[in-house]
PDB file of N, CA and C in Angstrom:
ATOM      1  N   MET A 196     107.583 110.376  82.126  1.00 63.00           N
ATOM      2  CA  MET A 196     108.038 109.066  82.560  1.00 63.00           C
ATOM      3  C   MET A 196     109.523 108.927  82.207  1.00 63.00           C
ATOM      4  N   SER A 197     110.269 108.353  83.098  1.00 70.00           N
ATOM      5  CA  SER A 197     111.706 108.132  82.921  1.00 70.00           C
ATOM      6  C   SER A 197     111.962 107.100  81.819  1.00 70.00           C
ATOM      7  N   ASN A 198     113.156 107.121  81.239  1.00 86.00           N
ATOM      8  CA  ASN A 198     113.521 106.085  80.271  1.00 86.00           C
ATOM      9  C   ASN A 198     114.358 104.985  80.924  1.00 86.00           C
ATOM     10  N   VAL A 199     114.396 104.982  82.255  1.00 90.00           N
ATOM     11  CA  VAL A 199     115.110 103.964  83.026  1.00 90.00           C
ATOM     12  C   VAL A 199     114.096 103.252  83.925  1.00 90.00           C
ATOM     13  N   LYS A 200     114.113 101.917  83.882  1.00 91.00           N
ATOM     14  CA  LYS A 200     113.198 101.162  84.737  1.00 91.00           C
ATOM     15  C   LYS A 200     113.559 101.386  86.196  1.00 91.00           C
ATOM     16  N   ARG A 201     112.542 101.718  86.987  1.00 92.00           N
ATOM     17  CA  ARG A 201     112.744 101.872  88.430  1.00 92.00           C
ATOM     18  C   ARG A 201     112.625 100.522  89.128  1.00 92.00           C
ATOM     19  N   ILE A 202     111.760  99.668  88.592  1.00 91.00           N
ATOM     20  CA  ILE A 202     111.647  98.284  89.061  1.00 91.00           C
ATOM     21  C   ILE A 202     111.506  97.395  87.826  1.00 91.00           C
ATOM     22  N   LYS A 203     111.975  96.173  87.928  1.00 91.00           N
ATOM     23  CA  LYS A 203     111.916  95.232  86.808  1.00 91.00           C
ATOM     24  C   LYS A 203     110.860  94.177  87.100  1.00 91.00           C
ATOM     25  N   ALA A 204     109.948  93.963  86.151  1.00 90.00           N
ATOM     26  CA  ALA A 204     108.906  92.954  86.321  1.00 90.00           C
ATOM     27  C   ALA A 204     109.500  91.557  86.183  1.00 90.00           C
ATOM     28  N   ILE A 205     109.235  90.720  87.160  1.00 88.00           N
ATOM     29  CA  ILE A 205     109.689  89.330  87.183  1.00 88.00           C
ATOM     30  C   ILE A 205     108.455  88.455  87.402  1.00 88.00           C
ATOM     31  N   PHE A 206     108.279  87.443  86.582  1.00 87.00           N
ATOM     32  CA  PHE A 206     107.163  86.527  86.782  1.00 87.00           C
ATOM     33  C   PHE A 206     107.514  85.509  87.854  1.00 87.00           C
ATOM     34  N   PHE A 207     106.572  85.282  88.768  1.00 86.00           N
ATOM     35  CA  PHE A 207     106.735  84.243  89.776  1.00 86.00           C
ATOM     36  C   PHE A 207     106.814  82.900  89.060  1.00 86.00           C
ATOM     37  N   LYS A 208     107.705  82.036  89.519  1.00 87.00           N
ATOM     38  CA  LYS A 208     107.864  80.707  88.937  1.00 87.00           C
ATOM     39  C   LYS A 208     107.757  79.678  90.056  1.00 87.00           C
ATOM     40  N   THR A 209     106.907  78.670  89.862  1.00 86.00           N
ATOM     41  CA  THR A 209     106.766  77.611  90.856  1.00 86.00           C
ATOM     42  C   THR A 209     107.989  76.701  90.817  1.00 86.00           C
ATOM     43  N   GLU A 210     108.078  75.803  91.788  1.00 90.00           N
ATOM     44  CA  GLU A 210     109.184  74.845  91.824  1.00 90.00           C
ATOM     45  C   GLU A 210     109.199  73.953  90.585  1.00 90.00           C
ATOM     46  N   LEU A 211     108.034  73.785  89.961  1.00 93.00           N
ATOM     47  CA  LEU A 211     107.932  72.959  88.755  1.00 93.00           C
ATOM     48  C   LEU A 211     108.172  73.773  87.479  1.00 93.00           C
ATOM     49  N   GLY A 212     108.509  75.049  87.647  1.00 92.00           N
ATOM     50  CA  GLY A 212     108.817  75.891  86.496  1.00 92.00           C
ATOM     51  C   GLY A 212     107.619  76.561  85.846  1.00 92.00           C
ATOM     52  N   LYS A 213     106.451  76.437  86.444  1.00 90.00           N
ATOM     53  CA  LYS A 213     105.242  77.065  85.898  1.00 90.00           C
ATOM     54  C   LYS A 213     105.229  78.551  86.244  1.00 90.00           C
ATOM     55  N   GLU A 214     104.697  79.358  85.352  1.00 89.00           N
ATOM     56  CA  GLU A 214     104.534  80.792  85.567  1.00 89.00           C
ATOM     57  C   GLU A 214     103.051  81.129  85.410  1.00 89.00           C
ATOM     58  N   PRO A 215     102.275  81.029  86.503  1.00 87.00           N
ATOM     59  CA  PRO A 215     100.820  81.178  86.419  1.00 87.00           C
ATOM     60  C   PRO A 215     100.353  82.499  85.809  1.00 87.00           C
ATOM     61  N   VAL A 216     100.995  83.603  86.148  1.00 88.00           N
ATOM     62  CA  VAL A 216     100.551  84.888  85.613  1.00 88.00           C
ATOM     63  C   VAL A 216     100.861  84.973  84.119  1.00 88.00           C
ATOM     64  N   ARG A 217     102.041  84.541  83.721  1.00 90.00           N
ATOM     65  CA  ARG A 217     102.384  84.547  82.287  1.00 90.00           C
ATOM     66  C   ARG A 217     101.419  83.640  81.516  1.00 90.00           C
ATOM     67  N   ASP A 218     101.117  82.471  82.069  1.00 91.00           N
ATOM     68  CA  ASP A 218     100.175  81.557  81.417  1.00 91.00           C
ATOM     69  C   ASP A 218      98.811  82.220  81.256  1.00 91.00           C
ATOM     70  N   TRP A 219      98.350  82.909  82.316  1.00 91.00           N
ATOM     71  CA  TRP A 219      97.070  83.611  82.254  1.00 91.00           C
ATOM     72  C   TRP A 219      97.111  84.695  81.181  1.00 91.00           C
ATOM     73  N   LEU A 220      98.180  85.495  81.160  1.00 92.00           N
ATOM     74  CA  LEU A 220      98.294  86.554  80.155  1.00 92.00           C
ATOM     75  C   LEU A 220      98.240  85.978  78.740  1.00 92.00           C
ATOM     76  N   MET A 221      98.925  84.875  78.515  1.00 94.00           N
ATOM     77  CA  MET A 221      98.965  84.280  77.178  1.00 94.00           C
ATOM     78  C   MET A 221      97.614  83.705  76.756  1.00 94.00           C
ATOM     79  N   SER A 222      96.726  83.470  77.721  1.00 94.00           N
ATOM     80  CA  SER A 222      95.393  82.953  77.393  1.00 94.00           C
ATOM     81  C   SER A 222      94.441  84.066  76.946  1.00 94.00           C
ATOM     82  N   LEU A 223      94.845  85.319  77.118  1.00 94.00           N
ATOM     83  CA  LEU A 223      93.993  86.458  76.775  1.00 94.00           C
ATOM     84  C   LEU A 223      94.136  86.827  75.302  1.00 94.00           C
ATOM     85  N   PRO A 224      93.123  87.520  74.757  1.00 96.00           N
ATOM     86  CA  PRO A 224      93.262  88.049  73.398  1.00 96.00           C
ATOM     87  C   PRO A 224      94.445  89.020  73.330  1.00 96.00           C
ATOM     88  N   LYS A 225      95.069  89.110  72.165  1.00 97.00           N
ATOM     89  CA  LYS A 225      96.272  89.918  71.995  1.00 97.00           C
ATOM     90  C   LYS A 225      96.070  91.370  72.420  1.00 97.00           C
ATOM     91  N   ASP A 226      94.935  91.983  72.070  1.00 97.00           N
ATOM     92  CA  ASP A 226      94.722  93.391  72.415  1.00 97.00           C
ATOM     93  C   ASP A 226      94.654  93.601  73.921  1.00 97.00           C
ATOM     94  N   GLU A 227      94.044  92.671  74.651  1.00 96.00           N
ATOM     95  CA  GLU A 227      93.979  92.774  76.112  1.00 96.00           C
ATOM     96  C   GLU A 227      95.363  92.572  76.717  1.00 96.00           C
ATOM     97  N   ARG A 228      96.084  91.594  76.194  1.00 96.00           N
ATOM     98  CA  ARG A 228      97.441  91.310  76.674  1.00 96.00           C
ATOM     99  C   ARG A 228      98.340  92.530  76.480  1.00 96.00           C
ATOM    100  N   GLN A 229      98.215  93.193  75.344  1.00 97.00           N
ATOM    101  CA  GLN A 229      99.023  94.381  75.072  1.00 97.00           C
ATOM    102  C   GLN A 229      98.690  95.514  76.034  1.00 97.00           C
ATOM    103  N   LYS A 230      97.416  95.723  76.317  1.00 97.00           N
ATOM    104  CA  LYS A 230      97.006  96.801  77.223  1.00 97.00           C
ATOM    105  C   LYS A 230      97.535  96.544  78.637  1.00 97.00           C
ATOM    106  N   ILE A 231      97.411  95.315  79.113  1.00 95.00           N
ATOM    107  CA  ILE A 231      97.931  94.965  80.438  1.00 95.00           C
ATOM    108  C   ILE A 231      99.447  95.154  80.454  1.00 95.00           C
ATOM    109  N   GLY A 232     100.117  94.722  79.389  1.00 94.00           N
ATOM    110  CA  GLY A 232     101.568  94.897  79.285  1.00 94.00           C
ATOM    111  C   GLY A 232     101.977  96.359  79.315  1.00 94.00           C
ATOM    112  N   GLU A 233     101.204  97.224  78.659  1.00 96.00           N
ATOM    113  CA  GLU A 233     101.490  98.661  78.681  1.00 96.00           C
ATOM    114  C   GLU A 233     101.394  99.213  80.099  1.00 96.00           C
ATOM    115  N   ASP A 234     100.370  98.774  80.843  1.00 96.00           N
ATOM    116  CA  ASP A 234     100.214  99.258  82.220  1.00 96.00           C
ATOM    117  C   ASP A 234     101.338  98.743  83.117  1.00 96.00           C
ATOM    118  N   ILE A 235     101.746  97.502  82.931  1.00 94.00           N
ATOM    119  CA  ILE A 235     102.869  96.965  83.709  1.00 94.00           C
ATOM    120  C   ILE A 235     104.137  97.751  83.387  1.00 94.00           C
ATOM    121  N   LYS A 236     104.347  98.052  82.117  1.00 94.00           N
ATOM    122  CA  LYS A 236     105.514  98.838  81.707  1.00 94.00           C
ATOM    123  C   LYS A 236     105.474 100.235  82.332  1.00 94.00           C
ATOM    124  N   THR A 237     104.300 100.848  82.380  1.00 95.00           N
ATOM    125  CA  THR A 237     104.154 102.163  83.015  1.00 95.00           C
ATOM    126  C   THR A 237     104.605 102.104  84.465  1.00 95.00           C
ATOM    127  N   VAL A 238     104.233 101.029  85.163  1.00 94.00           N
ATOM    128  CA  VAL A 238     104.637 100.866  86.560  1.00 94.00           C
ATOM    129  C   VAL A 238     106.147 100.625  86.650  1.00 94.00           C
ATOM    130  N   GLU A 239     106.699  99.816  85.760  1.00 93.00           N
ATOM    131  CA  GLU A 239     108.146  99.557  85.775  1.00 93.00           C
ATOM    132  C   GLU A 239     108.950 100.853  85.676  1.00 93.00           C
ATOM    133  N   PHE A 240     108.536 101.744  84.799  1.00 95.00           N
ATOM    134  CA  PHE A 240     109.290 102.972  84.560  1.00 95.00           C
ATOM    135  C   PHE A 240     108.900 104.116  85.488  1.00 95.00           C
ATOM    136  N   GLY A 241     107.722 104.041  86.114  1.00 93.00           N
ATOM    137  CA  GLY A 241     107.255 105.166  86.913  1.00 93.00           C
ATOM    138  C   GLY A 241     107.045 104.905  88.389  1.00 93.00           C
ATOM    139  N   PHE A 242     107.366 103.689  88.864  1.00 93.00           N
ATOM    140  CA  PHE A 242     107.099 103.331  90.263  1.00 93.00           C
ATOM    141  C   PHE A 242     107.838 104.252  91.225  1.00 93.00           C
ATOM    142  N   PRO A 243     107.220 104.710  92.300  1.00 92.00           N
ATOM    143  CA  PRO A 243     105.827 104.461  92.665  1.00 92.00           C
ATOM    144  C   PRO A 243     104.889 105.354  91.856  1.00 92.00           C
ATOM    145  N   ILE A 244     103.807 104.785  91.427  1.00 92.00           N
ATOM    146  CA  ILE A 244     102.813 105.496  90.625  1.00 92.00           C
ATOM    147  C   ILE A 244     101.449 105.204  91.229  1.00 92.00           C
ATOM    148  N   GLY A 245     100.562 106.136  91.142  1.00 93.00           N
ATOM    149  CA  GLY A 245      99.258 105.975  91.778  1.00 93.00           C
ATOM    150  C   GLY A 245      98.157 105.555  90.815  1.00 93.00           C
ATOM    151  N   MET A 246      96.947 105.750  91.290  1.00 94.00           N
ATOM    152  CA  MET A 246      95.759 105.417  90.513  1.00 94.00           C
ATOM    153  C   MET A 246      95.677 106.349  89.311  1.00 94.00           C
ATOM    154  N   PRO A 247      95.102 105.905  88.220  1.00 94.00           N
ATOM    155  CA  PRO A 247      94.289 104.694  88.096  1.00 94.00           C
ATOM    156  C   PRO A 247      95.074 103.435  87.723  1.00 94.00           C
ATOM    157  N   THR A 248      96.403 103.543  87.539  1.00 96.00           N
ATOM    158  CA  THR A 248      97.179 102.393  87.060  1.00 96.00           C
ATOM    159  C   THR A 248      97.650 101.470  88.169  1.00 96.00           C
ATOM    160  N   CYS A 249      98.083 102.016  89.287  1.00 96.00           N
ATOM    161  CA  CYS A 249      98.678 101.198  90.342  1.00 96.00           C
ATOM    162  C   CYS A 249      98.170 101.657  91.701  1.00 96.00           C
ATOM    163  N   ARG A 250      97.856 100.691  92.534  1.00 94.00           N
ATOM    164  CA  ARG A 250      97.349 101.029  93.863  1.00 94.00           C
ATOM    165  C   ARG A 250      98.008 100.152  94.915  1.00 94.00           C
ATOM    166  N   PRO A 251      98.491 100.774  96.009  1.00 94.00           N
ATOM    167  CA  PRO A 251      99.002  99.966  97.120  1.00 94.00           C
ATOM    168  C   PRO A 251      97.839  99.296  97.842  1.00 94.00           C
ATOM    169  N   MET A 252      98.010  98.016  98.153  1.00 93.00           N
ATOM    170  CA  MET A 252      96.975  97.249  98.843  1.00 93.00           C
ATOM    171  C   MET A 252      97.290  97.093 100.328  1.00 93.00           C
ATOM    172  N   GLY A 253      98.504  97.475 100.739  1.00 92.00           N
ATOM    173  CA  GLY A 253      98.925  97.329 102.127  1.00 92.00           C
ATOM    174  C   GLY A 253      99.883  96.170 102.302  1.00 92.00           C
ATOM    175  N   LYS A 254     100.716  96.265 103.331  1.00 90.00           N
ATOM    176  CA  LYS A 254     101.683  95.221 103.682  1.00 90.00           C
ATOM    177  C   LYS A 254     102.581  94.829 102.508  1.00 90.00           C
ATOM    178  N   GLY A 255     102.954  95.817 101.671  1.00 88.00           N
ATOM    179  CA  GLY A 255     103.881  95.567 100.580  1.00 88.00           C
ATOM    180  C   GLY A 255     103.276  94.981  99.318  1.00 88.00           C
ATOM    181  N   LEU A 256     101.958  94.875  99.275  1.00 91.00           N
ATOM    182  CA  LEU A 256     101.270  94.327  98.111  1.00 91.00           C
ATOM    183  C   LEU A 256     100.678  95.473  97.291  1.00 91.00           C
ATOM    184  N   TYR A 257     100.809  95.385  95.972  1.00 93.00           N
ATOM    185  CA  TYR A 257     100.291  96.395  95.050  1.00 93.00           C
ATOM    186  C   TYR A 257      99.470  95.704  93.971  1.00 93.00           C
ATOM    187  N   GLU A 258      98.667  96.497  93.264  1.00 93.00           N
ATOM    188  CA  GLU A 258      97.966  95.965  92.106  1.00 93.00           C
ATOM    189  C   GLU A 258      98.147  96.895  90.920  1.00 93.00           C
ATOM    190  N   VAL A 259      98.314  96.287  89.738  1.00 94.00           N
ATOM    191  CA  VAL A 259      98.272  97.018  88.476  1.00 94.00           C
ATOM    192  C   VAL A 259      96.856  96.822  87.953  1.00 94.00           C
ATOM    193  N   ARG A 260      96.155  97.932  87.771  1.00 95.00           N
ATOM    194  CA  ARG A 260      94.763  97.878  87.313  1.00 95.00           C
ATOM    195  C   ARG A 260      94.711  98.278  85.844  1.00 95.00           C
ATOM    196  N   THR A 261      94.075  97.440  85.048  1.00 96.00           N
ATOM    197  CA  THR A 261      93.930  97.725  83.624  1.00 96.00           C
ATOM    198  C   THR A 261      92.455  97.737  83.269  1.00 96.00           C
ATOM    199  N   ASN A 262      92.006  98.853  82.732  1.00 95.00           N
ATOM    200  CA  ASN A 262      90.625  98.970  82.269  1.00 95.00           C
ATOM    201  C   ASN A 262      90.543  98.459  80.839  1.00 95.00           C
ATOM    202  N   LEU A 263      89.808  97.369  80.664  1.00 95.00           N
ATOM    203  CA  LEU A 263      89.580  96.811  79.341  1.00 95.00           C
ATOM    204  C   LEU A 263      88.163  97.182  78.910  1.00 95.00           C
ATOM    205  N   GLU A 264      87.728  96.701  77.762  1.00 91.00           N
ATOM    206  CA  GLU A 264      86.446  97.131  77.212  1.00 91.00           C
ATOM    207  C   GLU A 264      85.280  96.976  78.186  1.00 91.00           C
ATOM    208  N   ASN A 265      85.083  95.800  78.731  1.00 91.00           N
ATOM    209  CA  ASN A 265      83.948  95.559  79.627  1.00 91.00           C
ATOM    210  C   ASN A 265      84.363  94.995  80.977  1.00 91.00           C
ATOM    211  N   LYS A 266      85.636  95.203  81.335  1.00 93.00           N
ATOM    212  CA  LYS A 266      86.111  94.632  82.596  1.00 93.00           C
ATOM    213  C   LYS A 266      87.376  95.339  83.046  1.00 93.00           C
ATOM    214  N   ILE A 267      87.746  95.062  84.269  1.00 93.00           N
ATOM    215  CA  ILE A 267      88.993  95.565  84.841  1.00 93.00           C
ATOM    216  C   ILE A 267      89.806  94.351  85.267  1.00 93.00           C
ATOM    217  N   THR A 268      91.092  94.326  84.924  1.00 93.00           N
ATOM    218  CA  THR A 268      91.959  93.262  85.422  1.00 93.00           C
ATOM    219  C   THR A 268      92.856  93.844  86.500  1.00 93.00           C
ATOM    220  N   ARG A 269      93.224  93.010  87.435  1.00 92.00           N
ATOM    221  CA  ARG A 269      94.103  93.407  88.534  1.00 92.00           C
ATOM    222  C   ARG A 269      95.208  92.371  88.656  1.00 92.00           C
ATOM    223  N   VAL A 270      96.430  92.820  88.452  1.00 91.00           N
ATOM    224  CA  VAL A 270      97.594  91.946  88.595  1.00 91.00           C
ATOM    225  C   VAL A 270      98.304  92.363  89.871  1.00 91.00           C
ATOM    226  N   LEU A 271      98.345  91.463  90.842  1.00 90.00           N
ATOM    227  CA  LEU A 271      98.966  91.764  92.130  1.00 90.00           C
ATOM    228  C   LEU A 271     100.465  91.525  92.063  1.00 90.00           C
ATOM    229  N   PHE A 272     101.213  92.352  92.792  1.00 92.00           N
ATOM    230  CA  PHE A 272     102.662  92.179  92.847  1.00 92.00           C
ATOM    231  C   PHE A 272     103.211  92.759  94.132  1.00 92.00           C
ATOM    232  N   SER A 273     104.426  92.359  94.467  1.00 91.00           N
ATOM    233  CA  SER A 273     105.165  92.951  95.577  1.00 91.00           C
ATOM    234  C   SER A 273     106.487  93.449  95.012  1.00 91.00           C
ATOM    235  N   VAL A 274     107.173  94.271  95.773  1.00 90.00           N
ATOM    236  CA  VAL A 274     108.454  94.809  95.335  1.00 90.00           C
ATOM    237  C   VAL A 274     109.532  94.317  96.286  1.00 90.00           C
ATOM    238  N   GLU A 275     110.578  93.727  95.707  1.00 87.00           N
ATOM    239  CA  GLU A 275     111.738  93.286  96.479  1.00 87.00           C
ATOM    240  C   GLU A 275     112.958  93.948  95.863  1.00 87.00           C
ATOM    241  N   GLY A 276     113.499  94.951  96.534  1.00 87.00           N
ATOM    242  CA  GLY A 276     114.624  95.705  95.984  1.00 87.00           C
ATOM    243  C   GLY A 276     114.179  96.473  94.759  1.00 87.00           C
ATOM    244  N   ASP A 277     114.737  96.126  93.596  1.00 86.00           N
ATOM    245  CA  ASP A 277     114.346  96.791  92.356  1.00 86.00           C
ATOM    246  C   ASP A 277     113.564  95.856  91.436  1.00 86.00           C
ATOM    247  N   LYS A 278     112.892  94.853  92.032  1.00 86.00           N
ATOM    248  CA  LYS A 278     112.139  93.883  91.239  1.00 86.00           C
ATOM    249  C   LYS A 278     110.665  93.878  91.618  1.00 86.00           C
ATOM    250  N   MET A 279     109.809  93.812  90.603  1.00 81.00           N
ATOM    251  CA  MET A 279     108.365  93.666  90.763  1.00 81.00           C
ATOM    252  C   MET A 279     108.082  92.177  90.634  1.00 81.00           C
ATOM    253  N   ILE A 280     107.687  91.537  91.714  1.00 80.00           N
ATOM    254  CA  ILE A 280     107.446  90.101  91.717  1.00 80.00           C
ATOM    255  C   ILE A 280     105.944  89.866  91.661  1.00 80.00           C
ATOM    256  N   ARG A 281     105.500  89.137  90.657  1.00 71.00           N
ATOM    257  CA  ARG A 281     104.081  88.834  90.534  1.00 71.00           C
ATOM    258  C   ARG A 281     103.797  87.563  91.321  1.00 71.00           C
ATOM    259  N   PRO A 282     102.784  87.580  92.166  1.00 60.00           N
ATOM    260  CA  PRO A 282     102.517  86.424  93.023  1.00 60.00           C
ATOM    261  C   PRO A 282     101.893  85.250  92.278  1.00 60.00           C
ATOM    262  N   LEU A 283     101.771  84.153  93.012  1.00 49.00           N
ATOM    263  CA  LEU A 283     101.279  82.897  92.461  1.00 49.00           C
ATOM    264  C   LEU A 283      99.843  82.996  91.970  1.00 49.00           C
ATOM    265  N   ALA A 284      98.998  83.720  92.681  1.00 54.00           N
ATOM    266  CA  ALA A 284      97.576  83.744  92.361  1.00 54.00           C
ATOM    267  C   ALA A 284      97.323  84.332  90.981  1.00 54.00           C
ATOM    268  N   GLU A 285      96.300  83.778  90.292  1.00 57.00           N
ATOM    269  CA  GLU A 285      95.903  84.347  89.011  1.00 57.00           C
ATOM    270  C   GLU A 285      95.342  85.736  89.237  1.00 57.00           C
ATOM    271  N   PRO A 286      95.553  86.637  88.290  1.00 61.00           N
ATOM    272  CA  PRO A 286      94.993  87.979  88.402  1.00 61.00           C
ATOM    273  C   PRO A 286      93.477  87.936  88.479  1.00 61.00           C
ATOM    274  N   LYS A 287      92.916  88.972  89.028  1.00 60.00           N
ATOM    275  CA  LYS A 287      91.472  89.065  89.203  1.00 60.00           C
ATOM    276  C   LYS A 287      90.876  89.845  88.047  1.00 60.00           C
ATOM    277  N   ILE A 288      89.760  89.363  87.540  1.00 63.00           N
ATOM    278  CA  ILE A 288      89.033  90.062  86.486  1.00 63.00           C
ATOM    279  C   ILE A 288      87.679  90.442  87.045  1.00 63.00           C
ATOM    280  N   CYS A 289      87.340  91.720  86.951  1.00 59.00           N
ATOM    281  CA  CYS A 289      86.057  92.212  87.459  1.00 59.00           C
ATOM    282  C   CYS A 289      85.158  92.601  86.306  1.00 59.00           C
TER     283      CYS A 289
END
């Protein structure tokens, strides 16, 4: 993995200044938050990167997949230039 970010993670912010994905992440236990953060960092430094960490969903949409103890989280994002933009929707937990 490179020591230079290929894309920079940016949290989506609503007009009212809310950051839904950041709020969701902060609601998780610290160990889960750290694991998801590690996977996002892997994508930042290694994009484009494939499964099992990142998967293209089509039409410019990607997901960062994190395997946790009894579930998988999926954080959706798009890429604009050199920025990873996380969309408004809360991440999916399976």
